Amino acid sequence: MRIKAIFFVSMIFSFIFLFCGCGTIPLRTPLPEQFGDTARIKDIPRARFWGDQSPPFLNAVIGQPREKVMEKFPGIFGKEHHYLALSGGGANGAFGAGMMVGWSATGTRPTFTLVTVISTGALMSTFVFLGTAYDQQLKEMYTTYSTKDLVIKRSILDAITGISATDTAPLRAMLAKYINKEVMDEVAAEYKKGRRLYVGTTHLDAKRPVVWDIGIIASSGRPEALDLIHKIILASASIPAAFPPVLIEVEANGKTYDEMHVDGGTISQVFLYPTGLRWKQILTKFEVPGKPKAYVVRNSFLEPDWETVKPKILPIAGISINSLIRTQGIGDMYRIYLDCQRDGIDFNLAYIPEDFVVRPEEEFDPVYMSKLFDLGYNLAKDGYPWEKAPPGFE
């Protein structure tokens, strides 16, 4: 059974919040709608952009002279491009983590020009971006932690009158342990070469996707940069109602406000770049030789599994939401595939095979995750048979 109990909780508490008063809810200074497009992170004006439209700074890059582009992007100008998109999937992220480590074992894993991540993909993002030197940390993160190591379940009263069913303090501590200043400085160094690491969140007030440029934040020199990176990654993985949302401070019109950010999977399960962005312009500007390769790792099953639904609210809600997430993820893959076809990019897809029949005993079950990690590792080590199109486009 592929139902995730935490999704049941998310749906139930979403309904409860509509009818219950607020309990232990943090005070907010919410960003007014009229400043939605102008709000900025203090001293890091290009820290993020809307994920449903082309970045406003793109035209400036396209318009720069060749010498300037070569100077600003020395590590990717005139070189082959490899892009990686890691999807959401909760504990199933162990599959993608295993794939990365197994790929390293073959000696053919490329240095990715661009890495885009959402949800569980965000948790592994810095290690995947920095390469094989961090494979051991990647394995540890996805094979040794259980639910109690990542979240604290709230009492029923706290849950129905508060902001979430759990407290993610342990998860925040894990992020602080693994993503330290040394890691941030390495991300900054790669950013200066021209490589990019993008993390997707959902701006819940605006109901729009936001893409965060982790490299530009890491290289900003701001004392709060590391804490901001932790908040962004936590927000990207914060399932609404199950995990608390993350408030991120912004400035607009000379005042300080906050934005509420949650799991990027609320809007999209995986992304590569905004559909409106014409990537061919970038390939031409950067004089990219050959055909770039895009690797999309969907940390999930694609085929539905038959299961008789009990006529009770929790099973009905949970299975309905899982069905929505599955089909949303397939739609995201269709979009990425069509964008790649339009822009001359070689599309490659990986996902959890249907013959993996192990089922978890809890939301984050280290036994289940270890077996899923091993599956991804072995498939990649033996030369993963990347699919060249999503189901239905073969």
mmCIF file of C-alpha atoms in Angstrom:
data_model
loop_
_atom_site.group_PDB
_atom_site.id
_atom_site.type_symbol
_atom_site.label_atom_id
_atom_site.label_comp_id
_atom_site.label_asym_id
_atom_site.label_seq_id
_atom_site.Cartn_x
_atom_site.Cartn_y
_atom_site.Cartn_z
ATOM 1 C CA MET A 1 0.000 0.000 0.000
ATOM 2 C CA ARG A 2 1.546 3.291 -1.092
ATOM 3 C CA ILE A 3 -0.638 5.538 1.020
ATOM 4 C CA LYS A 4 1.311 7.935 3.207
ATOM 5 C CA ALA A 5 -0.364 8.455 6.568
ATOM 6 C CA ILE A 6 0.976 11.965 6.759
ATOM 7 C CA PHE A 7 -1.121 12.936 3.754
ATOM 8 C CA PHE A 8 -4.213 11.776 5.628
ATOM 9 C CA VAL A 9 -3.276 14.118 8.430
ATOM 10 C CA SER A 10 -2.702 16.975 6.007
ATOM 11 C CA MET A 11 -6.180 16.735 4.556
ATOM 12 C CA ILE A 12 -7.980 16.315 7.863
ATOM 13 C CA PHE A 13 -6.252 19.236 9.509
ATOM 14 C CA SER A 14 -6.833 21.392 6.453
ATOM 15 C CA PHE A 15 -10.549 20.972 7.049
ATOM 16 C CA ILE A 16 -10.193 21.475 10.782
ATOM 17 C CA PHE A 17 -8.335 24.754 10.311
ATOM 18 C CA LEU A 18 -11.308 26.128 8.423
ATOM 19 C CA PHE A 19 -13.547 25.768 11.442
ATOM 20 C CA CYS A 20 -11.293 26.012 14.489
ATOM 21 C CA GLY A 21 -9.863 29.063 16.166
ATOM 22 C CA CYS A 22 -6.142 29.625 16.202
ATOM 23 C CA GLY A 23 -4.026 28.257 19.031
ATOM 24 C CA THR A 24 -0.253 28.438 19.083
ATOM 25 C CA ILE A 25 0.106 30.302 15.815
ATOM 26 C CA PRO A 26 3.043 32.671 15.216
ATOM 27 C CA LEU A 27 2.270 36.339 14.778
ATOM 28 C CA ARG A 28 2.645 37.560 11.224
ATOM 29 C CA THR A 29 3.398 40.760 9.385
ATOM 30 C CA PRO A 30 2.208 39.467 6.012
ATOM 31 C CA LEU A 31 3.408 41.019 2.792
ATOM 32 C CA PRO A 32 0.630 43.088 1.165
ATOM 33 C CA GLU A 33 -0.423 41.909 -2.279
ATOM 34 C CA GLN A 34 0.674 45.113 -4.010
ATOM 35 C CA PHE A 35 4.301 44.377 -3.097
ATOM 36 C CA GLY A 36 4.264 40.786 -4.323
ATOM 37 C CA ASP A 37 6.485 41.514 -7.327
ATOM 38 C CA THR A 38 8.803 43.998 -5.637
ATOM 39 C CA ALA A 39 9.546 42.369 -2.265
ATOM 40 C CA ARG A 40 13.186 41.389 -1.841
ATOM 41 C CA ILE A 41 15.421 39.523 0.572
ATOM 42 C CA LYS A 42 17.506 42.108 2.416
ATOM 43 C CA ASP A 43 20.740 42.825 0.524
ATOM 44 C CA ILE A 44 20.181 39.843 -1.821
ATOM 45 C CA PRO A 45 17.782 41.281 -4.420
ATOM 46 C CA ARG A 46 18.133 38.382 -6.873
ATOM 47 C CA ALA A 47 17.791 35.597 -4.326
ATOM 48 C CA ARG A 48 14.630 34.271 -5.993
ATOM 49 C CA PHE A 49 12.168 34.638 -8.847
ATOM 50 C CA TRP A 50 8.658 33.469 -9.666
ATOM 51 C CA GLY A 51 8.688 29.905 -10.939
ATOM 52 C CA ASP A 52 5.838 30.451 -13.392
ATOM 53 C CA GLN A 53 7.512 33.139 -15.496
ATOM 54 C CA SER A 54 10.915 33.831 -17.020
ATOM 55 C CA PRO A 55 13.437 35.368 -14.602
ATOM 56 C CA PRO A 56 13.512 39.155 -15.047
ATOM 57 C CA PHE A 57 17.317 39.177 -15.109
ATOM 58 C CA LEU A 58 17.548 36.751 -18.039
ATOM 59 C CA ASN A 59 17.352 39.449 -20.704
ATOM 60 C CA ALA A 60 20.251 41.247 -19.045
ATOM 61 C CA VAL A 61 22.380 38.111 -19.343
ATOM 62 C CA ILE A 62 21.344 37.506 -22.940
ATOM 63 C CA GLY A 63 22.188 41.106 -23.798
ATOM 64 C CA GLN A 64 25.715 41.023 -22.373
ATOM 65 C CA PRO A 65 28.731 40.904 -24.704
ATOM 66 C CA ARG A 66 30.444 37.556 -25.233
ATOM 67 C CA GLU A 67 33.515 38.490 -23.193
ATOM 68 C CA LYS A 68 31.387 39.437 -20.192
ATOM 69 C CA VAL A 69 29.461 36.169 -20.320
ATOM 70 C CA MET A 70 32.710 34.197 -20.511
ATOM 71 C CA GLU A 71 33.998 36.088 -17.478
ATOM 72 C CA LYS A 72 30.864 35.575 -15.358
ATOM 73 C CA PHE A 73 30.239 31.938 -16.319
ATOM 74 C CA PRO A 74 33.712 30.432 -16.818
ATOM 75 C CA GLY A 75 32.743 26.918 -15.779
ATOM 76 C CA ILE A 76 29.844 26.477 -18.195
ATOM 77 C CA PHE A 77 30.614 28.705 -21.195
ATOM 78 C CA GLY A 78 31.504 26.725 -24.306
ATOM 79 C CA LYS A 79 31.148 23.422 -22.438
ATOM 80 C CA GLU A 80 28.677 20.550 -22.488
ATOM 81 C CA HIS A 81 25.624 21.055 -20.287
ATOM 82 C CA HIS A 82 24.047 18.481 -17.990
ATOM 83 C CA TYR A 83 20.868 19.309 -16.064
ATOM 84 C CA LEU A 84 19.346 17.388 -13.157
ATOM 85 C CA ALA A 85 15.791 17.730 -11.810
ATOM 86 C CA LEU A 86 15.004 15.923 -8.544
ATOM 87 C CA SER A 87 11.343 15.556 -7.609
ATOM 88 C CA GLY A 88 9.485 15.403 -4.345
ATOM 89 C CA GLY A 89 8.479 12.096 -2.802
ATOM 90 C CA GLY A 90 9.134 12.111 0.946
ATOM 91 C CA ALA A 91 10.909 8.953 2.071
ATOM 92 C CA ASN A 92 10.997 7.820 -1.564
ATOM 93 C CA GLY A 93 13.787 10.340 -2.032
ATOM 94 C CA ALA A 94 16.024 7.458 -0.948
ATOM 95 C CA PHE A 95 15.657 6.151 -4.504
ATOM 96 C CA GLY A 96 17.123 9.306 -6.032
ATOM 97 C CA ALA A 97 19.861 9.456 -3.406
ATOM 98 C CA GLY A 98 20.817 5.859 -4.165
ATOM 99 C CA MET A 99 20.857 6.610 -7.881
ATOM 100 C CA MET A 100 23.291 9.477 -7.405
ATOM 101 C CA VAL A 101 25.688 7.357 -5.335
ATOM 102 C CA GLY A 102 25.412 4.419 -7.745
ATOM 103 C CA TRP A 103 26.059 6.749 -10.658
ATOM 104 C CA SER A 104 29.202 7.938 -8.886
ATOM 105 C CA ALA A 105 30.381 4.319 -8.654
ATOM 106 C CA THR A 106 30.414 4.065 -12.452
ATOM 107 C CA GLY A 107 32.755 7.030 -12.764
ATOM 108 C CA THR A 108 30.433 8.633 -15.328
ATOM 109 C CA ARG A 109 28.311 10.914 -13.160
ATOM 110 C CA PRO A 110 28.627 14.390 -14.674
ATOM 111 C CA THR A 111 29.141 17.693 -12.929
ATOM 112 C CA PHE A 112 25.682 19.153 -13.352
ATOM 113 C CA THR A 113 25.422 22.608 -14.853
ATOM 114 C CA LEU A 114 21.998 23.081 -13.285
ATOM 115 C CA VAL A 115 20.309 21.233 -10.418
ATOM 116 C CA THR A 116 16.640 21.921 -9.671
ATOM 117 C CA VAL A 117 14.906 20.410 -6.660
ATOM 118 C CA ILE A 118 11.631 20.276 -4.791
ATOM 119 C CA SER A 119 10.667 18.832 -1.402
ATOM 120 C CA THR A 120 12.746 15.731 -0.604
ATOM 121 C CA GLY A 121 14.946 16.704 -3.539
ATOM 122 C CA ALA A 122 15.771 19.898 -1.654
ATOM 123 C CA LEU A 123 17.015 17.924 1.357
ATOM 124 C CA MET A 124 19.688 16.219 -0.755
ATOM 125 C CA SER A 125 20.287 19.171 -3.073
ATOM 126 C CA THR A 126 23.570 20.587 -1.777
ATOM 127 C CA PHE A 127 25.251 17.176 -1.651
ATOM 128 C CA VAL A 128 24.089 16.241 -5.148
ATOM 129 C CA PHE A 129 25.158 19.647 -6.451
ATOM 130 C CA LEU A 130 28.629 19.412 -4.905
ATOM 131 C CA GLY A 131 29.258 15.952 -6.315
ATOM 132 C CA THR A 132 30.661 12.593 -5.346
ATOM 133 C CA ALA A 133 32.692 13.851 -2.374
ATOM 134 C CA TYR A 134 29.434 14.017 -0.407
ATOM 135 C CA ASP A 135 28.032 10.602 -1.318
ATOM 136 C CA GLN A 136 28.567 9.210 2.179
ATOM 137 C CA GLN A 137 26.561 12.028 3.753
ATOM 138 C CA LEU A 138 23.861 11.512 1.148
ATOM 139 C CA LYS A 139 23.600 7.825 2.013
ATOM 140 C CA GLU A 140 23.574 8.518 5.742
ATOM 141 C CA MET A 141 20.803 11.081 5.408
ATOM 142 C CA TYR A 142 18.512 8.670 3.565
ATOM 143 C CA THR A 143 19.199 5.384 5.347
ATOM 144 C CA THR A 144 19.668 6.094 9.052
ATOM 145 C CA TYR A 145 16.875 8.481 10.088
ATOM 146 C CA SER A 146 13.396 7.451 11.215
ATOM 147 C CA THR A 147 10.238 9.518 11.696
ATOM 148 C CA LYS A 148 11.037 10.316 15.331
ATOM 149 C CA ASP A 149 14.456 11.617 14.267
ATOM 150 C CA LEU A 150 12.880 14.157 11.915
ATOM 151 C CA VAL A 151 9.606 15.338 13.449
ATOM 152 C CA ILE A 152 7.859 15.539 16.809
ATOM 153 C CA LYS A 153 4.175 14.701 16.779
ATOM 154 C CA ARG A 154 2.028 17.310 18.489
ATOM 155 C CA SER A 155 -0.839 16.514 20.819
ATOM 156 C CA ILE A 156 -4.280 16.418 19.239
ATOM 157 C CA LEU A 157 -5.202 19.700 20.924
ATOM 158 C CA ASP A 158 -2.040 21.452 19.734
ATOM 159 C CA ALA A 159 -2.536 20.094 16.243
ATOM 160 C CA ILE A 160 -6.142 21.170 15.783
ATOM 161 C CA THR A 161 -5.567 24.644 17.227
ATOM 162 C CA GLY A 162 -2.079 25.250 15.859
ATOM 163 C CA ILE A 163 -0.368 25.323 12.485
ATOM 164 C CA SER A 164 0.624 21.696 11.921
ATOM 165 C CA ALA A 165 0.394 18.129 13.123
ATOM 166 C CA THR A 166 4.132 17.972 13.828
ATOM 167 C CA ASP A 167 7.092 20.055 14.934
ATOM 168 C CA THR A 168 10.069 19.919 12.551
ATOM 169 C CA ALA A 169 12.719 21.005 15.065
ATOM 170 C CA PRO A 170 14.650 17.713 14.600
ATOM 171 C CA LEU A 171 14.623 18.163 10.823
ATOM 172 C CA ARG A 172 15.913 21.712 11.218
ATOM 173 C CA ALA A 173 18.704 20.372 13.431
ATOM 174 C CA MET A 174 19.587 17.772 10.802
ATOM 175 C CA LEU A 175 19.835 20.460 8.130
ATOM 176 C CA ALA A 176 22.120 22.521 10.371
ATOM 177 C CA LYS A 177 24.309 19.460 10.935
ATOM 178 C CA TYR A 178 24.759 18.583 7.273
ATOM 179 C CA ILE A 179 24.562 21.972 5.584
ATOM 180 C CA ASN A 180 27.189 23.987 7.426
ATOM 181 C CA LYS A 181 29.304 26.982 6.472
ATOM 182 C CA GLU A 182 31.855 24.799 4.697
ATOM 183 C CA VAL A 183 29.142 23.340 2.473
ATOM 184 C CA MET A 184 27.697 26.803 1.847
ATOM 185 C CA ASP A 185 31.109 28.152 0.855
ATOM 186 C CA GLU A 186 31.572 25.286 -1.611
ATOM 187 C CA VAL A 187 28.177 26.022 -3.156
ATOM 188 C CA ALA A 188 29.222 29.675 -3.461
ATOM 189 C CA ALA A 189 32.441 28.670 -5.229
ATOM 190 C CA GLU A 190 30.506 26.605 -7.768
ATOM 191 C CA TYR A 191 28.069 29.467 -8.292
ATOM 192 C CA LYS A 192 30.966 31.724 -9.264
ATOM 193 C CA LYS A 193 31.880 29.209 -11.971
ATOM 194 C CA GLY A 194 28.408 29.629 -13.442
ATOM 195 C CA ARG A 195 26.698 26.532 -12.063
ATOM 196 C CA ARG A 196 23.252 26.933 -10.542
ATOM 197 C CA LEU A 197 21.318 25.242 -7.723
ATOM 198 C CA TYR A 198 17.614 26.123 -7.658
ATOM 199 C CA VAL A 199 15.191 25.131 -4.886
ATOM 200 C CA GLY A 200 11.437 25.401 -5.386
ATOM 201 C CA THR A 201 8.953 26.440 -2.691
ATOM 202 C CA THR A 202 5.323 27.492 -2.742
ATOM 203 C CA HIS A 203 4.555 31.078 -1.703
ATOM 204 C CA LEU A 204 1.285 30.218 -0.001
ATOM 205 C CA ASP A 205 0.009 33.792 0.283
ATOM 206 C CA ALA A 206 0.443 34.284 -3.467
ATOM 207 C CA LYS A 207 -0.342 30.647 -4.363
ATOM 208 C CA ARG A 208 2.591 30.703 -6.769
ATOM 209 C CA PRO A 209 5.872 28.807 -7.145
ATOM 210 C CA VAL A 210 9.094 30.520 -6.119
ATOM 211 C CA VAL A 211 12.552 29.442 -7.290
ATOM 212 C CA TRP A 212 15.443 30.239 -4.957
ATOM 213 C CA ASP A 213 18.999 30.672 -6.226
ATOM 214 C CA ILE A 214 20.974 28.983 -3.445
ATOM 215 C CA GLY A 215 24.317 29.889 -5.007
ATOM 216 C CA ILE A 216 23.692 33.614 -5.031
ATOM 217 C CA ILE A 217 22.536 33.458 -1.405
ATOM 218 C CA ALA A 218 25.598 31.415 -0.422
ATOM 219 C CA SER A 219 27.933 33.918 -2.097
ATOM 220 C CA SER A 220 26.182 37.015 -0.728
ATOM 221 C CA GLY A 221 28.436 37.356 2.313
ATOM 222 C CA ARG A 222 25.408 38.068 4.479
ATOM 223 C CA PRO A 223 25.686 36.717 8.060
ATOM 224 C CA GLU A 224 22.152 35.322 7.850
ATOM 225 C CA ALA A 225 22.759 33.523 4.528
ATOM 226 C CA LEU A 226 23.204 30.039 6.012
ATOM 227 C CA ASP A 227 20.072 30.362 8.130
ATOM 228 C CA LEU A 228 18.133 31.520 5.075
ATOM 229 C CA ILE A 229 19.312 28.486 3.093
ATOM 230 C CA HIS A 230 18.144 26.217 5.924
ATOM 231 C CA LYS A 231 14.745 27.933 5.923
ATOM 232 C CA ILE A 232 14.350 27.604 2.155
ATOM 233 C CA ILE A 233 15.192 23.901 2.128
ATOM 234 C CA LEU A 234 12.941 23.274 5.120
ATOM 235 C CA ALA A 235 10.108 25.191 3.456
ATOM 236 C CA SER A 236 10.513 23.215 0.244
ATOM 237 C CA ALA A 237 9.982 19.989 2.210
ATOM 238 C CA SER A 238 7.219 21.271 4.525
ATOM 239 C CA ILE A 239 4.033 19.407 3.626
ATOM 240 C CA PRO A 240 1.163 21.813 4.417
ATOM 241 C CA ALA A 241 -0.651 21.086 7.701
ATOM 242 C CA ALA A 242 1.557 18.060 8.387
ATOM 243 C CA PHE A 243 4.690 20.208 8.809
ATOM 244 C CA PRO A 244 4.639 23.849 9.916
ATOM 245 C CA PRO A 245 5.055 26.471 7.194
ATOM 246 C CA VAL A 246 8.183 28.599 7.125
ATOM 247 C CA LEU A 247 7.980 32.370 7.432
ATOM 248 C CA ILE A 248 10.649 34.158 5.408
ATOM 249 C CA GLU A 249 11.418 37.811 6.063
ATOM 250 C CA VAL A 250 11.378 40.213 3.111
ATOM 251 C CA GLU A 251 11.605 43.953 2.555
ATOM 252 C CA ALA A 252 9.214 46.067 0.509
ATOM 253 C CA ASN A 253 8.520 49.789 0.332
ATOM 254 C CA GLY A 254 11.003 50.422 3.144
ATOM 255 C CA LYS A 255 9.311 48.040 5.577
ATOM 256 C CA THR A 256 9.857 44.471 6.759
ATOM 257 C CA TYR A 257 7.219 41.810 6.143
ATOM 258 C CA ASP A 258 7.018 38.032 6.054
ATOM 259 C CA GLU A 259 5.958 35.505 3.427
ATOM 260 C CA MET A 260 4.587 32.047 4.184
ATOM 261 C CA HIS A 261 6.349 29.274 2.255
ATOM 262 C CA VAL A 262 5.519 25.567 2.126
ATOM 263 C CA ASP A 263 6.363 22.431 0.155
ATOM 264 C CA GLY A 264 7.188 23.172 -3.473
ATOM 265 C CA GLY A 265 5.241 20.010 -4.308
ATOM 266 C CA THR A 266 2.041 21.870 -3.462
ATOM 267 C CA ILE A 267 2.246 23.336 -6.974
ATOM 268 C CA SER A 268 4.699 21.117 -8.848
ATOM 269 C CA GLN A 269 6.359 17.769 -8.149
ATOM 270 C CA VAL A 270 9.387 18.483 -10.331
ATOM 271 C CA PHE A 271 10.615 21.357 -12.513
ATOM 272 C CA LEU A 272 13.497 22.174 -14.817
ATOM 273 C CA TYR A 273 12.870 25.764 -15.901
ATOM 274 C CA PRO A 274 9.785 27.937 -16.525
ATOM 275 C CA THR A 275 7.977 26.912 -19.710
ATOM 276 C CA GLY A 276 7.965 30.491 -20.983
ATOM 277 C CA LEU A 277 11.756 30.593 -20.915
ATOM 278 C CA ARG A 278 13.292 29.924 -24.325
ATOM 279 C CA TRP A 279 16.307 27.839 -23.378
ATOM 280 C CA LYS A 280 17.657 27.872 -26.920
ATOM 281 C CA GLN A 281 18.653 31.491 -26.357
ATOM 282 C CA ILE A 282 20.771 30.421 -23.406
ATOM 283 C CA LEU A 283 22.390 27.585 -25.333
ATOM 284 C CA THR A 284 23.288 29.969 -28.137
ATOM 285 C CA LYS A 285 24.576 32.663 -25.788
ATOM 286 C CA PHE A 286 26.750 30.210 -23.878
ATOM 287 C CA GLU A 287 27.953 28.515 -27.065
ATOM 288 C CA VAL A 288 27.043 25.085 -25.715
ATOM 289 C CA PRO A 289 28.426 22.313 -27.950
ATOM 290 C CA GLY A 290 26.276 19.332 -28.871
ATOM 291 C CA LYS A 291 22.913 18.547 -27.322
ATOM 292 C CA PRO A 292 22.478 19.237 -23.586
ATOM 293 C CA LYS A 293 21.195 16.368 -21.452
ATOM 294 C CA ALA A 294 18.401 16.718 -18.903
ATOM 295 C CA TYR A 295 17.995 14.006 -16.265
ATOM 296 C CA VAL A 296 14.661 13.906 -14.431
ATOM 297 C CA VAL A 297 14.457 11.692 -11.343
ATOM 298 C CA ARG A 298 10.898 11.093 -10.162
ATOM 299 C CA ASN A 299 11.090 9.776 -6.613
ATOM 300 C CA SER A 300 7.818 7.922 -6.948
ATOM 301 C CA PHE A 301 5.938 5.184 -8.757
ATOM 302 C CA LEU A 302 4.209 6.174 -11.977
ATOM 303 C CA GLU A 303 1.618 3.432 -12.276
ATOM 304 C CA PRO A 304 -1.431 3.391 -9.970
ATOM 305 C CA ASP A 305 -1.869 0.430 -7.650
ATOM 306 C CA TRP A 306 -5.271 -1.153 -7.173
ATOM 307 C CA GLU A 307 -6.584 -1.025 -3.623
ATOM 308 C CA THR A 308 -10.068 -1.400 -2.218
ATOM 309 C CA VAL A 309 -10.855 1.799 -0.330
ATOM 310 C CA LYS A 310 -12.500 1.599 3.065
ATOM 311 C CA PRO A 311 -15.571 3.877 3.290
ATOM 312 C CA LYS A 312 -13.985 6.109 5.927
ATOM 313 C CA ILE A 313 -12.760 9.681 5.774
ATOM 314 C CA LEU A 314 -9.038 9.006 6.327
ATOM 315 C CA PRO A 315 -8.575 6.344 3.621
ATOM 316 C CA ILE A 316 -10.733 8.292 1.166
ATOM 317 C CA ALA A 317 -8.815 11.524 1.781
ATOM 318 C CA GLY A 318 -5.402 9.882 1.746
ATOM 319 C CA ILE A 319 -5.864 7.877 -1.427
ATOM 320 C CA SER A 320 -7.457 10.835 -3.206
ATOM 321 C CA ILE A 321 -4.497 13.075 -2.385
ATOM 322 C CA ASN A 322 -1.988 10.414 -3.392
ATOM 323 C CA SER A 323 -3.800 10.047 -6.719
ATOM 324 C CA LEU A 324 -3.648 13.803 -7.216
ATOM 325 C CA ILE A 325 0.086 13.882 -6.465
ATOM 326 C CA ARG A 326 0.790 10.973 -8.816
ATOM 327 C CA THR A 327 -1.046 12.516 -11.765
ATOM 328 C CA GLN A 328 0.379 15.967 -11.011
ATOM 329 C CA GLY A 329 3.869 14.475 -11.203
ATOM 330 C CA ILE A 330 3.100 12.856 -14.549
ATOM 331 C CA GLY A 331 1.837 16.185 -15.871
ATOM 332 C CA ASP A 332 5.054 17.856 -14.723
ATOM 333 C CA MET A 333 7.093 15.273 -16.629
ATOM 334 C CA TYR A 334 5.022 15.862 -19.769
ATOM 335 C CA ARG A 335 5.715 19.593 -19.494
ATOM 336 C CA ILE A 336 9.454 19.106 -19.023
ATOM 337 C CA TYR A 337 9.585 16.630 -21.900
ATOM 338 C CA LEU A 338 7.810 18.999 -24.298
ATOM 339 C CA ASP A 339 10.050 21.888 -23.220
ATOM 340 C CA CYS A 340 13.101 19.722 -23.917
ATOM 341 C CA GLN A 341 11.739 18.755 -27.326
ATOM 342 C CA ARG A 342 11.161 22.404 -28.186
ATOM 343 C CA ASP A 343 14.572 23.557 -26.959
ATOM 344 C CA GLY A 344 16.722 20.750 -28.334
ATOM 345 C CA ILE A 345 17.563 19.060 -25.019
ATOM 346 C CA ASP A 346 18.064 15.305 -24.637
ATOM 347 C CA PHE A 347 15.393 14.136 -22.148
ATOM 348 C CA ASN A 348 16.120 11.273 -19.720
ATOM 349 C CA LEU A 349 13.716 9.935 -17.086
ATOM 350 C CA ALA A 350 14.104 7.644 -14.064
ATOM 351 C CA TYR A 351 11.482 6.523 -11.539
ATOM 352 C CA ILE A 352 10.824 3.766 -9.010
ATOM 353 C CA PRO A 353 10.055 0.510 -10.853
ATOM 354 C CA GLU A 354 6.762 -1.242 -10.252
ATOM 355 C CA ASP A 355 8.414 -4.469 -9.128
ATOM 356 C CA PHE A 356 9.680 -2.824 -5.938
ATOM 357 C CA VAL A 357 7.102 -4.211 -3.510
ATOM 358 C CA VAL A 358 8.590 -3.340 -0.100
ATOM 359 C CA ARG A 359 6.265 -1.178 1.985
ATOM 360 C CA PRO A 360 7.201 1.153 4.866
ATOM 361 C CA GLU A 361 6.113 0.602 8.447
ATOM 362 C CA GLU A 362 6.148 4.333 9.199
ATOM 363 C CA GLU A 363 6.380 7.605 7.310
ATOM 364 C CA PHE A 364 10.190 7.608 7.380
ATOM 365 C CA ASP A 365 11.147 3.965 7.782
ATOM 366 C CA PRO A 366 14.946 3.495 7.645
ATOM 367 C CA VAL A 367 14.594 -0.174 6.655
ATOM 368 C CA TYR A 368 12.338 0.702 3.729
ATOM 369 C CA MET A 369 14.506 3.667 2.763
ATOM 370 C CA SER A 370 17.691 1.577 2.895
ATOM 371 C CA LYS A 371 16.198 -0.984 0.519
ATOM 372 C CA LEU A 372 14.995 1.759 -1.800
ATOM 373 C CA PHE A 373 18.423 3.411 -1.655
ATOM 374 C CA ASP A 374 20.047 0.083 -2.561
ATOM 375 C CA LEU A 375 17.623 -0.328 -5.462
ATOM 376 C CA GLY A 376 18.519 3.083 -6.877
ATOM 377 C CA TYR A 377 22.215 2.427 -6.274
ATOM 378 C CA ASN A 378 22.260 -0.923 -8.057
ATOM 379 C CA LEU A 379 20.201 0.294 -11.007
ATOM 380 C CA ALA A 380 22.552 3.243 -11.534
ATOM 381 C CA LYS A 381 25.739 1.241 -10.911
ATOM 382 C CA ASP A 382 24.713 -1.246 -13.583
ATOM 383 C CA GLY A 383 23.978 1.547 -16.061
ATOM 384 C CA TYR A 384 20.489 2.949 -15.582
ATOM 385 C CA PRO A 385 18.225 2.447 -18.624
ATOM 386 C CA TRP A 386 17.031 6.054 -18.828
ATOM 387 C CA GLU A 387 13.690 6.385 -20.556
ATOM 388 C CA LYS A 388 13.660 8.872 -23.404
ATOM 389 C CA ALA A 389 10.051 9.970 -22.914
ATOM 390 C CA PRO A 390 7.368 9.885 -20.204
ATOM 391 C CA PRO A 391 4.702 7.159 -20.352
ATOM 392 C CA GLY A 392 2.366 7.847 -23.257
ATOM 393 C CA PHE A 393 4.990 9.611 -25.401
ATOM 394 C CA GLU A 394 6.965 6.539 -26.444
#
